[in-house]
Each structure stands twice: as C-alpha cells, then as structure tokens.
Short mmCIF file of C-alpha atoms in Angstrom, two decimals:
data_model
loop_
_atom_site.label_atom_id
_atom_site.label_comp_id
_atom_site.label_asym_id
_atom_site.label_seq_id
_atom_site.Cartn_x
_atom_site.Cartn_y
_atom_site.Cartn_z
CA UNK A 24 0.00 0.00 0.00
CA UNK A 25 2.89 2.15 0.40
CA UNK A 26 2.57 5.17 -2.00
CA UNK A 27 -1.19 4.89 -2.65
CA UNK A 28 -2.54 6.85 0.31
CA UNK A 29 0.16 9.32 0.16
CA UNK A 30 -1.94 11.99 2.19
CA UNK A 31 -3.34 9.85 4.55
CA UNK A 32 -7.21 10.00 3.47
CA UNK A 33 -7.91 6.46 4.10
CA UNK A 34 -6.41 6.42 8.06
CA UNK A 35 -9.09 9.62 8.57
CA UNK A 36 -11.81 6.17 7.56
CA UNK A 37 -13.63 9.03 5.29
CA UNK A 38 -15.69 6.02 3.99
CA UNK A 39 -18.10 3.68 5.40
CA UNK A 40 -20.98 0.98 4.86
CA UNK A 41 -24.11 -0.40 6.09
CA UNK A 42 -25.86 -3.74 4.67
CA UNK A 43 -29.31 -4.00 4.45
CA UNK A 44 -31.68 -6.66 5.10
CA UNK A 45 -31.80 -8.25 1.59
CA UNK A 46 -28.07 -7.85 1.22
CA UNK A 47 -27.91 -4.68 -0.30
CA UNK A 48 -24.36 -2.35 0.48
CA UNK A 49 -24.81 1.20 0.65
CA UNK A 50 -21.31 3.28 0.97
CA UNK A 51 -21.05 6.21 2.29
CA UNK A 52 -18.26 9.26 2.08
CA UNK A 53 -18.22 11.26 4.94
CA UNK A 54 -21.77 10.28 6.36
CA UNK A 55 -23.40 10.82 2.69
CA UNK A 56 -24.16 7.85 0.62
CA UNK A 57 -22.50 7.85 -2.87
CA UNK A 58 -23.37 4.36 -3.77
CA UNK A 59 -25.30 1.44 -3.41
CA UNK A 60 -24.32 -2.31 -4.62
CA UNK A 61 -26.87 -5.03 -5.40
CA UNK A 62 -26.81 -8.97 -6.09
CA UNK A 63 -22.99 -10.12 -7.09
CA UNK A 64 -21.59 -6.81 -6.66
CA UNK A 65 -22.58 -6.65 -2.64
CA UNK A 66 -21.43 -9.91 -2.30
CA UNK A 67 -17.93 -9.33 -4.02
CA UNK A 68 -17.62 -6.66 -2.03
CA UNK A 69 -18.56 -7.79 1.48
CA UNK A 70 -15.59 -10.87 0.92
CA UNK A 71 -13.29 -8.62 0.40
CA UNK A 72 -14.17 -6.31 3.00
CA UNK A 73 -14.65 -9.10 5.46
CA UNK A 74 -11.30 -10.17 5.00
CA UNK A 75 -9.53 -6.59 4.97
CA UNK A 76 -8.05 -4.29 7.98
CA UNK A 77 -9.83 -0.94 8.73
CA UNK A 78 -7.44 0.63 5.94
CA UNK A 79 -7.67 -1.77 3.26
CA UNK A 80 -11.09 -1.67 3.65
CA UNK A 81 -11.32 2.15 2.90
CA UNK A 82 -8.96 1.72 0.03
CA UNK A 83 -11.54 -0.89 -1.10
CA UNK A 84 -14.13 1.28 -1.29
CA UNK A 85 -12.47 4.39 -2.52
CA UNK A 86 -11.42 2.42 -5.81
CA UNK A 87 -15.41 0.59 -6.12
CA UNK A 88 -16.67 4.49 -5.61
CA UNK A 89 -14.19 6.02 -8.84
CA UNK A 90 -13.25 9.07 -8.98
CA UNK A 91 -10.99 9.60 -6.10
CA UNK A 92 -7.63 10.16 -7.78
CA UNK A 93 -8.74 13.28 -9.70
CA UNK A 94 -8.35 15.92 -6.32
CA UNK A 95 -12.52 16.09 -6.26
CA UNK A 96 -12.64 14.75 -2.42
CA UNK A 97 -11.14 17.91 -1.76
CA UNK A 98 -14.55 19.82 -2.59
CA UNK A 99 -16.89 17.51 -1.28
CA UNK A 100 -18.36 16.39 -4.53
CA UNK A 101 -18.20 13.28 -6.65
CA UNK A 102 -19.08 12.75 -10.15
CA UNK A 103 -20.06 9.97 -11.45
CA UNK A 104 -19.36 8.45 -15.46
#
C-alpha cells in the first residue's frame, strides 16, 4: 500500500458501509451515501471487505466508488461516469 494513500485519506476512515436486510451495500463518504451495490456486486464486495483491515477496507471502497484520484474529495463532490 505504500505510496497509494500518500496523504493519509484512508487512516481519517472518510468512507463507510451499512448492509441492508436483503443484502444490499450502501457506501457512504463522509456520512453521505454515494453508492449502493446489489446482487454479485454486494457480495464481491462484502468478501473482500470481510477479509480486509480498517485501511484496506477504505482503500476498497475508494477504488469501487471512482473518482478519487482526480483531487474532487477535496470539494466535497463526486461525479459519477
């Protein structure tokens, strides 16, 4: 990981996720939900998650939310292709 998180975003655990009842994963940055994952995708996600540290975990979900190496966390908004 060395040279990824070269600011430190990820220790400051800027992201976060809930799963709901019929397995859904909603992530959210900074208390506001950017994304939600369904069927295969939630449960991709929640094995890799399950198996990560508190860090990896955030770097897991800064690279399924995009968008994160262009300097737009700085401003509190995230586009979306």
């Amino acid at each position: 990981m060395k040279g990824i998180d070269k600011r430190n975003k990820l220790k400051e655990e800027v992201f976060s996720y809930r799963v709901s009842k019929d397995n859904r994963v909603f992530i959210s940055w900074h208390g506001k939900q950017v994304m939600i994952l369904k069927g295969k995708e939630s449960e991709k996600f929640l094995s890799k998650v399950s198996k990560a540290d508190k860090i990896e975990a955030q770097l897991i979900m800064a690279k399924i939310t995009g968008n994160f190496k262009r300097g737009n966390e700085k401003t509190g908004k995230i586009s979306r292709k």
